[in-house]
Coordinates of C-alpha atoms in Angstrom, one line a residue:
X334 CA 0.2 -0.1 -0.1
X335 CA 1.3 3.6 -0.9
X336 CA 0.7 5.4 2.3
X337 CA 0.9 9.2 0.9
X338 CA 0.2 9.2 -3.0
X339 CA 0.8 12.5 -4.4
X340 CA -2.6 14.1 -5.4
X341 CA -2.4 15.2 -9.0
X342 CA -6.1 15.1 -10.0
X343 CA -9.4 15.7 -8.4
X344 CA -12.9 15.2 -9.8
X345 CA -15.1 17.9 -8.5
X346 CA -18.8 17.9 -8.8
X347 CA -21.0 19.2 -5.8
X348 CA -24.7 20.2 -5.2
X349 CA -23.6 22.4 -2.0
X350 CA -21.0 24.7 -3.2
X351 CA -20.1 26.2 0.2
X352 CA -16.6 27.0 0.5
X353 CA -15.9 25.4 -2.9
X354 CA -14.0 28.4 -4.5
X355 CA -11.8 28.7 -1.5
X356 CA -11.1 25.1 -1.6
X357 CA -10.5 24.7 -5.4
X358 CA -8.0 27.6 -4.9
X359 CA -6.1 25.8 -2.5
X360 CA -6.1 22.8 -4.6
X361 CA -4.7 24.6 -7.6
X362 CA -2.2 26.0 -5.4
X363 CA -1.0 22.5 -4.6
X364 CA -0.8 21.9 -8.2
X365 CA -3.9 19.6 -8.5
X366 CA -5.8 19.9 -11.9
X367 CA -9.5 19.7 -11.7
X368 CA -12.2 17.8 -13.6
X369 CA -15.6 19.0 -13.5
X370 CA -19.0 19.0 -14.6
X371 CA -22.1 21.3 -15.6
X372 CA -22.9 23.6 -13.0
X373 CA -19.7 23.1 -10.8
X374 CA -17.5 23.7 -13.8
X375 CA -19.1 27.1 -14.4
X376 CA -19.1 27.9 -10.8
X377 CA -15.5 27.3 -10.8
X378 CA -14.9 29.0 -13.8
X379 CA -16.7 32.2 -12.8
X380 CA -14.1 32.4 -9.8
X381 CA -11.2 32.3 -12.2
X382 CA -10.2 28.5 -11.6
X383 CA -9.2 26.3 -14.6
X384 CA -11.1 23.2 -15.1
X385 CA -11.0 20.4 -17.6
X386 CA -14.7 19.7 -18.6
X387 CA -15.5 15.8 -17.8
X388 CA -17.1 15.7 -21.2
X389 CA -13.9 16.7 -23.2
X390 CA -11.9 14.1 -21.0
X391 CA -14.5 11.2 -21.7
X392 CA -15.2 12.3 -25.2
X393 CA -18.7 11.9 -24.3
X394 CA -21.1 14.6 -23.8
X395 CA -23.6 15.2 -20.9
X396 CA -26.9 13.9 -21.9
X397 CA -30.5 13.4 -21.0
X398 CA -30.5 17.0 -19.0
X399 CA -27.5 15.9 -17.0
X400 CA -28.7 12.4 -16.0
X401 CA -25.7 10.8 -17.6
X402 CA -22.2 12.7 -17.4
X403 CA -19.9 10.9 -15.2
X404 CA -20.9 7.3 -15.7
X405 CA -18.0 6.5 -17.9
X406 CA -14.9 3.8 -17.6
X407 CA -12.4 6.6 -18.0
X408 CA -13.9 8.3 -14.6
X409 CA -14.5 5.0 -12.7
X410 CA -11.1 3.4 -14.0
X411 CA -9.3 6.4 -12.6
X412 CA -10.7 6.3 -9.2
X413 CA -10.7 2.6 -8.8
X414 CA -7.2 2.2 -10.0
X415 CA -5.0 0.4 -7.5
X416 CA -1.5 2.1 -7.5
X417 CA 0.1 -1.1 -6.2
X418 CA -1.2 -3.5 -9.0
X419 CA 0.7 -3.9 -12.2
X420 CA -2.3 -5.2 -13.9
X421 CA -4.2 -2.1 -13.0
X422 CA -1.6 0.1 -14.3
X423 CA -1.5 -1.5 -17.5
X424 CA -5.3 -1.3 -18.0
X425 CA -5.1 2.4 -17.5
X426 CA -2.5 2.7 -20.0
X427 CA -4.1 0.5 -22.6
X428 CA -7.3 2.4 -22.4
X429 CA -5.8 5.9 -22.1
X430 CA -7.2 6.4 -18.5
X431 CA -5.7 9.2 -16.2
X432 CA -5.7 8.5 -12.5
X433 CA -8.1 10.4 -10.2
X434 CA -6.8 11.1 -6.9
X435 CA -9.4 12.9 -5.3
X436 CA -13.3 12.8 -5.5
X437 CA -15.1 15.8 -4.1
X438 CA -18.9 15.0 -4.5
X439 CA -21.9 15.8 -2.6
X440 CA -25.5 14.8 -3.7
X441 CA -28.6 16.4 -5.1
X442 CA -30.7 17.9 -2.1
X443 CA -33.4 15.0 -2.1
X444 CA -34.3 15.3 1.6
X445 CA -34.6 19.1 1.2
X446 CA -36.8 18.8 -1.9
X447 CA -39.1 16.3 -0.2
X448 CA -39.4 18.5 3.0
X449 CA -40.7 21.4 0.8
X450 CA -44.7 21.6 1.3
X451 CA -46.4 20.5 -2.0
X452 CA -43.5 18.9 -3.9
X453 CA -44.6 16.7 -6.6
X454 CA -43.5 13.1 -7.1
X455 CA -41.7 14.0 -10.4
X456 CA -39.8 16.7 -8.6
X457 CA -38.7 14.4 -5.9
X458 CA -37.4 11.8 -8.3
X459 CA -35.3 14.2 -10.3
X460 CA -33.4 14.9 -7.1
X461 CA -32.3 10.9 -6.8
X462 CA -28.7 11.3 -7.6
X463 CA -27.2 8.5 -9.5
X464 CA -23.6 9.5 -10.6
X465 CA -23.0 11.1 -7.5
X466 CA -23.2 8.1 -4.9
X467 CA -21.5 5.9 -7.4
X468 CA -18.3 8.2 -7.5
X469 CA -18.4 8.6 -3.6
X470 CA -18.7 4.8 -3.1
X471 CA -15.9 4.1 -5.5
X472 CA -13.4 6.6 -4.1
X473 CA -14.3 5.5 -0.7
X474 CA -13.7 1.9 -1.6
X475 CA -10.2 2.8 -2.8
X476 CA -9.5 4.9 0.1
X477 CA -6.1 3.5 0.2
X478 CA -5.1 5.7 -2.6
X479 CA -8.0 8.2 -3.2
X480 CA -9.3 10.9 -0.9
X481 CA -13.0 11.7 -1.0
X482 CA -14.5 14.7 0.5
X483 CA -18.5 14.8 0.8
X484 CA -18.9 17.9 3.0
X485 CA -17.7 21.4 3.2
X486 CA -16.4 21.0 6.8
X487 CA -14.0 18.5 5.4
X488 CA -12.2 20.9 2.9
X489 CA -9.7 22.6 5.5
X490 CA -8.2 19.3 6.9
X491 CA -7.6 18.0 3.2
X492 CA -6.0 21.3 2.0
X493 CA -3.9 21.7 5.1
X494 CA -2.2 18.2 4.4
X495 CA -2.0 19.1 0.6
X496 CA -0.2 22.3 1.4
X497 CA 2.3 20.6 3.8
X498 CA 3.2 17.5 1.4
X499 CA 0.9 17.2 -1.6
X500 CA -0.8 14.2 -0.2
X501 CA -3.2 13.1 2.5
X502 CA -2.4 10.6 5.2
X503 CA -4.0 7.2 5.3
X504 CA -5.8 7.9 8.8
X505 CA -7.6 11.0 6.9
X506 CA -8.6 8.8 3.9
X507 CA -10.0 6.1 6.0
X508 CA -12.0 8.7 8.2
X509 CA -13.2 10.6 5.0
X510 CA -14.2 7.1 3.4
X511 CA -16.4 6.3 6.7
X512 CA -18.1 9.7 6.3
X513 CA -18.7 9.0 2.7
X514 CA -20.5 5.9 3.2
X515 CA -22.3 7.6 6.1
X516 CA -23.3 10.2 3.6
X517 CA -24.7 7.8 1.0
X518 CA -26.5 5.7 3.5
X519 CA -28.2 8.6 4.8
X520 CA -29.4 9.7 1.3
X521 CA -30.4 6.1 0.3
X522 CA -32.4 5.9 3.7
X523 CA -34.4 9.0 2.8
X524 CA -35.2 7.8 -0.7
X525 CA -36.2 4.3 0.8
X526 CA -38.6 6.1 3.1
X527 CA -40.0 8.4 0.6
X528 CA -40.9 5.3 -1.4
X529 CA -42.1 3.4 1.6
X530 CA -44.7 6.0 2.6
X531 CA -45.7 6.9 -1.0
X532 CA -46.8 3.2 -1.6
X533 CA -48.2 2.2 1.5
X534 CA -49.6 5.4 2.8
X535 CA -48.6 4.6 6.3
X536 CA -46.4 6.3 8.9
X537 CA -44.3 3.2 9.5
X538 CA -42.4 1.6 6.4
X539 CA -41.7 -2.0 6.3
X540 CA -37.9 -1.2 7.0
X541 CA -37.1 1.8 9.0
X542 CA -33.9 3.3 8.1
X543 CA -32.6 6.1 10.3
X544 CA -29.7 8.4 9.3
X545 CA -28.8 10.8 12.1
X546 CA -25.7 13.1 12.4
X547 CA -23.9 13.2 15.6
X548 CA -24.0 16.8 16.7
X549 CA -22.0 16.7 20.0
X550 CA -20.5 14.4 22.4
X551 CA -21.9 15.0 25.7
X552 CA -20.1 14.9 29.1
X553 CA -22.0 11.9 30.2
X554 CA -25.4 10.5 30.1
X555 CA -28.2 10.3 32.7
X556 CA -25.1 9.3 35.3
X557 CA -21.6 10.0 35.1
X558 CA -20.7 6.3 34.3
X559 CA -22.7 6.6 31.0
X560 CA -21.5 7.8 27.7
X561 CA -23.7 10.0 25.6
X562 CA -24.0 12.1 22.4
X563 CA -26.6 14.1 20.9
X564 CA -27.8 13.3 17.3
X565 CA -29.8 15.3 14.7
X566 CA -32.4 14.2 12.3
X567 CA -31.5 15.6 8.5
X568 CA -33.4 18.9 8.1
X569 CA -34.8 19.0 11.7
X570 CA -37.5 21.9 12.0
X571 CA -35.8 25.2 12.7
X572 CA -37.6 25.6 16.0
X573 CA -36.6 22.0 17.4
X574 CA -34.1 21.6 20.1
X575 CA -31.5 20.3 17.8
X576 CA -31.5 23.4 15.7
X577 CA -31.4 25.7 18.8
X578 CA -28.3 28.1 19.1
X579 CA -26.6 28.2 22.3
X580 CA -25.8 32.0 23.1
X581 CA -24.4 31.6 26.6
X582 CA -23.5 29.2 29.3
X583 CA -21.8 25.8 30.2
X584 CA -21.8 22.7 28.1
X585 CA -25.5 21.2 28.0
X586 CA -25.8 17.8 29.6
X587 CA -28.0 14.8 28.7
X588 CA -30.5 15.7 31.4
X589 CA -30.5 19.4 30.5
X590 CA -31.5 18.4 26.9
X591 CA -34.3 16.1 28.0
X592 CA -35.6 18.8 30.4
X593 CA -35.4 21.6 27.7
X594 CA -37.1 19.6 25.1
X595 CA -40.1 18.7 27.4
X596 CA -40.2 22.5 28.6
X597 CA -40.1 23.5 24.9
X598 CA -43.0 21.1 23.9
X599 CA -45.1 22.7 26.7
X600 CA -44.9 26.2 25.6
X601 CA -45.5 25.3 22.0
X602 CA -48.8 24.1 22.9
X603 CA -49.8 27.2 24.5
X604 CA -50.9 30.1 22.3
X605 CA -50.8 33.0 25.0
X606 CA -47.6 34.2 26.5
X607 CA -46.4 31.3 28.5
X608 CA -43.6 29.6 30.6
X609 CA -42.9 26.4 31.8
X610 CA -40.5 25.0 34.7
X611 CA -39.2 21.6 34.1
X612 CA -37.3 19.5 36.6
X613 CA -36.6 15.6 36.3
X614 CA -38.6 15.8 33.0
X615 CA -41.8 16.7 34.6
X616 CA -43.4 20.2 34.9
X617 CA -43.4 21.6 38.3
X618 CA -44.8 25.0 37.1
X619 CA -46.5 26.4 33.9
X620 CA -48.6 29.2 33.4
X621 CA -50.1 31.8 30.8
X622 CA -50.7 35.5 31.2
X623 CA -51.0 38.7 29.1
X624 CA -47.2 39.5 30.0
X625 CA -44.6 37.3 29.7
X626 CA -42.9 38.1 33.5
X627 CA -46.4 37.2 35.0
X628 CA -46.6 34.1 33.3
X629 CA -43.1 33.3 34.5
X630 CA -43.9 34.5 38.0
X631 CA -47.0 32.3 38.2
X632 CA -45.0 29.1 36.9
X633 CA -42.1 29.4 39.4
X634 CA -44.6 30.1 42.2
X635 CA -46.4 26.7 41.3
X636 CA -43.8 24.7 43.1
X637 CA -40.8 27.0 44.5
X638 CA -39.0 24.3 46.0
X639 CA -38.7 22.1 43.2
X640 CA -38.2 25.1 40.8
X641 CA -34.8 25.8 42.2
X642 CA -32.3 24.5 39.7
X643 CA -34.7 23.9 37.0
X644 CA -35.0 24.3 33.3
X645 CA -37.4 27.1 31.9
X646 CA -38.9 27.6 28.4
X647 CA -41.0 30.5 27.2
X648 CA -42.7 30.8 24.1
X649 CA -42.2 34.6 23.4
X650 CA -38.9 36.8 23.4
X651 CA -37.6 36.9 27.0
X652 CA -37.8 40.5 27.8
X653 CA -36.1 42.5 30.5
X654 CA -38.8 42.3 33.1
X655 CA -38.9 38.6 32.9
X656 CA -35.0 38.5 33.1
X657 CA -35.3 40.7 36.3
X658 CA -37.5 38.2 37.9
X659 CA -35.5 35.3 37.1
X660 CA -32.4 37.1 38.7
X661 CA -34.3 37.7 41.9
X662 CA -32.3 36.4 45.0
X663 CA -32.9 32.9 45.8
X664 CA -33.7 31.6 42.3
X665 CA -31.3 29.4 40.5
X666 CA -31.9 28.2 36.9
X667 CA -29.9 25.7 34.9
X668 CA -31.0 26.5 31.4
X669 CA -33.5 28.6 29.4
X670 CA -34.8 28.1 26.0
X671 CA -36.9 30.7 24.1
X672 CA -37.7 31.9 20.5
X673 CA -35.1 34.8 21.5
X674 CA -33.7 37.1 24.2
X675 CA -33.9 40.9 24.1
X676 CA -30.6 42.6 24.4
X677 CA -31.6 44.0 28.0
X678 CA -32.6 40.5 29.1
X679 CA -29.5 38.9 27.7
X680 CA -27.3 41.6 29.5
X681 CA -29.5 41.0 32.9
X682 CA -29.1 37.1 32.7
X683 CA -25.3 37.0 31.9
X684 CA -24.3 39.9 34.4
X685 CA -26.6 39.8 37.4
X686 CA -27.4 36.3 39.2
X687 CA -24.9 34.5 41.0
X688 CA -25.3 31.7 38.4
X689 CA -24.8 34.0 35.5
X690 CA -21.7 32.3 34.1
X691 CA -23.1 29.1 33.9
X692 CA -26.7 29.3 33.0
X693 CA -27.3 27.9 29.5
X694 CA -29.3 30.3 27.2
X695 CA -30.7 28.8 23.9
X696 CA -32.5 30.5 21.1
X697 CA -35.0 28.6 18.8
X698 CA -36.4 31.2 16.7
X699 CA -40.0 31.7 15.9
X700 CA -42.2 28.8 17.2
X701 CA -44.1 26.9 14.4
X702 CA -47.6 25.0 15.1
X703 CA -46.9 21.4 16.0
X704 CA -46.6 19.0 13.1
X705 CA -47.0 15.2 13.0
X706 CA -43.7 13.4 13.8
X707 CA -42.6 10.2 15.3
X708 CA -41.3 9.3 18.7
X709 CA -38.7 6.6 19.3
X710 CA -38.1 4.4 22.2
X711 CA -35.3 1.7 22.5
X712 CA -36.3 -1.7 23.7
X713 CA -33.8 -4.6 24.2
X714 CA -33.2 -5.8 20.6
X715 CA -35.2 -3.2 18.8
X716 CA -37.0 0.2 18.6
X717 CA -40.6 1.2 19.4
X718 CA -42.0 3.8 17.2
X719 CA -45.3 5.9 17.6
X720 CA -46.6 9.1 16.4
X721 CA -46.0 12.0 18.6
X722 CA -48.7 13.0 20.9
X723 CA -48.3 16.6 20.3
X724 CA -51.3 17.4 18.3
X725 CA -54.4 19.4 19.9
X726 CA -57.4 17.6 20.9
X727 CA -61.0 18.1 19.2
X728 CA -63.0 20.0 21.9
X729 CA -66.2 19.2 20.1
X730 CA -65.8 15.6 21.4
X731 CA -65.6 16.9 24.9
X732 CA -68.8 16.1 27.3
X733 CA -69.9 17.6 30.6
X734 CA -71.3 14.5 32.3
X735 CA -72.3 15.9 35.4
X736 CA -75.2 18.0 36.5
X737 CA -73.0 21.1 37.4
X738 CA -71.9 22.9 34.3
X739 CA -68.4 24.4 34.5
X740 CA -68.1 28.3 34.6
X741 CA -66.3 30.4 32.0
X742 CA -63.1 30.6 34.2
X743 CA -63.4 26.8 35.0
X744 CA -63.5 26.2 31.2
X745 CA -60.2 28.0 31.0
X746 CA -58.5 26.0 33.9
X747 CA -59.9 22.8 32.6
X748 CA -58.3 23.3 29.2
X749 CA -55.0 24.3 30.9
X750 CA -54.9 21.4 33.2
X751 CA -56.0 18.9 30.6
X752 CA -53.0 20.2 28.2
X753 CA -50.4 20.1 31.0
X754 CA -51.5 16.6 32.2
X755 CA -50.3 15.2 28.8
X756 CA -46.7 16.5 29.8
X757 CA -46.6 14.8 33.1
X758 CA -45.5 11.1 33.5
X759 CA -48.4 8.7 34.1
X760 CA -50.2 8.4 36.3
X761 CA -50.5 12.0 35.7
X762 CA -52.6 14.7 37.8
X763 CA -52.4 18.4 37.2
X764 CA -54.1 21.1 39.3
X765 CA -54.5 24.6 37.7
X766 CA -55.9 27.7 39.2
X767 CA -56.0 31.1 36.9
X768 CA -54.4 29.0 34.2
X769 CA -51.4 28.3 36.3
X770 CA -50.1 24.9 37.6
X771 CA -50.3 24.7 41.1
X772 CA -50.0 20.9 42.0
X773 CA -48.6 17.9 40.2
X774 CA -48.8 14.1 41.0
X775 CA -46.4 12.0 38.5
X776 CA -45.5 8.5 37.9
X777 CA -47.4 6.9 40.6
X778 CA -48.5 3.3 40.2
X779 CA -52.0 4.3 41.8
X780 CA -54.0 7.2 40.4
X781 CA -55.4 8.2 43.8
X782 CA -51.9 8.4 45.1
X783 CA -51.0 10.8 42.4
X784 CA -54.2 13.0 43.3
X785 CA -53.0 13.0 46.9
X786 CA -49.5 14.2 45.8
X787 CA -51.0 16.9 43.8
X788 CA -53.0 18.0 46.5
X789 CA -50.3 18.1 48.8
X790 CA -48.1 20.3 46.4
X791 CA -51.0 22.5 45.9
X792 CA -52.1 23.1 49.5
X793 CA -54.6 25.9 49.9
X794 CA -54.4 26.4 46.1
X795 CA -56.3 23.2 45.5
X796 CA -59.4 24.8 46.8
X797 CA -61.4 25.9 43.5
X798 CA -58.6 24.4 41.2
X799 CA -59.4 22.5 37.9
X800 CA -58.1 18.9 37.8
X801 CA -56.7 17.1 34.9
X802 CA -56.2 13.4 34.6
X803 CA -54.4 11.7 31.7
X804 CA -56.4 8.6 32.0
X805 CA -59.9 7.5 33.6
X806 CA -60.5 7.2 37.3
X807 CA -61.0 3.5 37.9
X808 CA -62.9 4.1 41.1
X809 CA -64.3 7.1 42.8
X810 CA -61.7 7.4 45.5
X811 CA -59.7 9.8 43.4
X812 CA -62.6 12.1 42.7
X813 CA -63.5 11.9 46.4
X814 CA -59.9 13.0 47.5
X815 CA -59.9 15.7 45.1
X816 CA -63.3 17.1 46.2
X817 CA -62.2 16.9 49.9
X818 CA -59.4 19.2 49.2
X819 CA -61.7 21.7 47.3
X820 CA -61.3 20.8 43.6
X821 CA -64.1 22.3 41.8
X822 CA -63.7 20.6 38.4
X823 CA -62.3 17.6 36.8
X824 CA -61.3 16.7 33.2
X825 CA -60.4 13.2 32.3
X826 CA -60.9 10.9 29.5
X827 CA -63.6 8.8 30.7
X828 CA -64.0 4.9 29.6
X829 CA -63.9 3.2 32.8
X830 CA -66.5 0.3 33.7
X831 CA -67.0 2.5 37.0
X832 CA -67.8 5.7 35.1
X833 CA -71.2 5.9 36.5
X834 CA -69.9 5.3 40.1
X835 CA -67.3 8.3 39.4
X836 CA -70.1 10.5 38.0
X837 CA -72.4 9.8 40.8
X838 CA -69.6 10.9 43.5
X839 CA -69.1 14.1 41.5
X840 CA -72.8 15.1 41.5
X841 CA -73.0 14.1 45.2
X842 CA -70.1 16.4 45.8
X843 CA -71.0 19.2 43.6
X844 CA -67.9 18.8 41.3
X845 CA -68.4 19.4 37.6
X846 CA -66.8 16.8 35.2
X847 CA -65.8 16.7 31.7
X848 CA -65.1 13.5 29.7
X849 CA -62.7 14.1 26.7
X850 CA -62.8 10.7 25.1
X851 CA -59.0 10.5 24.7
X852 CA -56.2 9.4 26.8
X853 CA -52.7 11.0 27.2
X854 CA -50.3 8.4 28.8
X855 CA -46.7 9.5 28.9
X856 CA -44.6 6.7 30.3

């Protein structure tokens, strides 16, 4: 094996031209001649870089609107030529083939194309690259001698080694080959899923291909002895957590990311100015108000003890008034995610509180309405996949099943309690008062235990509150406990064999109850 073959000729044909002019200029400076095609050739020539047209080299013109251009033995022979094989060298000489020492290719934007609303099947199919993946795979296979680049962020390392000794190291070539196969695998996965969805009309194709990019190595997982990393889906929504821009603070941890995602999901579901406070992946506070600072105060007051060292999310730009509130003595915030931070708020949060140097501030931009997506959870030997429980319920299906009807203010609190219950671990109970969370019971094996915990958390605020339960009450005991603490209204799915008993208890206790017909377990 030749460890460091001199790079004399590169084939360059890219869809993403980011950083290409600068990279090509460094190739020329390293005495590398460039072969190129169509749009890439014109781009390079417009930047004053001399290029040999692939069609001139192969003596075959591009045809069929560019569908056929690089698929030729003079191209693939030059890439796959093994420099340490006499028979390969003889074949090159016999057929007039020149070695190609580097392949710089990235593929048609298929995933970006199908992500556009209203894209046609014909448009999608035209973005299926044929020559590109073949070139990339050929170069990666022959990485013992050939350097392959599939992303602009690889250009600098390649150019630096070329400038030093006109070659690349075997270690770099092998690393780039692995990245190349990951690139084509992700590309093929997107195409396979597109066809599976189109043919079956189902959300779950017969074979599920996941092509995720590692975005960050984390310090550790849920616990210090566990390793962890963050991966992102291709073309993740701009307002998703993996697309967020960190403006300030320490490195994000595995638990920070879980909590931030849960907090962000809550405020996305609330139309008015809202704040959510998350601790150990459960909401310990949430509220809406006309002003963001008022929502923040009500959310933090939901469970002040648990709110210490929590993660917060907002669905509006964080303003100075909100930042002043968060900086009050006695408060401690781990991380905040929001559409944006006003300059005055950013100044306050990064200079005033004791935790100013460490707090993570994440900006996600304008929040979009929730869209249908998948949730993934691993089990031993496999993966559970479901559609996410993130779309609004249909209130036309709700029924008041008690003699007592809810008041207008109770309706508002019932909606709020019902929405928050879906973000609490089952068995979930959420108490709301004035559209603010005032008590939560989470993750108990018995629903009545969750009711008791929520009541204990709420204290006097339970009186007159609305209770949301993610699933039905199997017995009347949970309703009786809630009514005994002063809960005035309850919203739950219904569907228990003991619904009549539960409704009868509400009527006897003067509590109004709504059945929604939909459950919101979160295990």
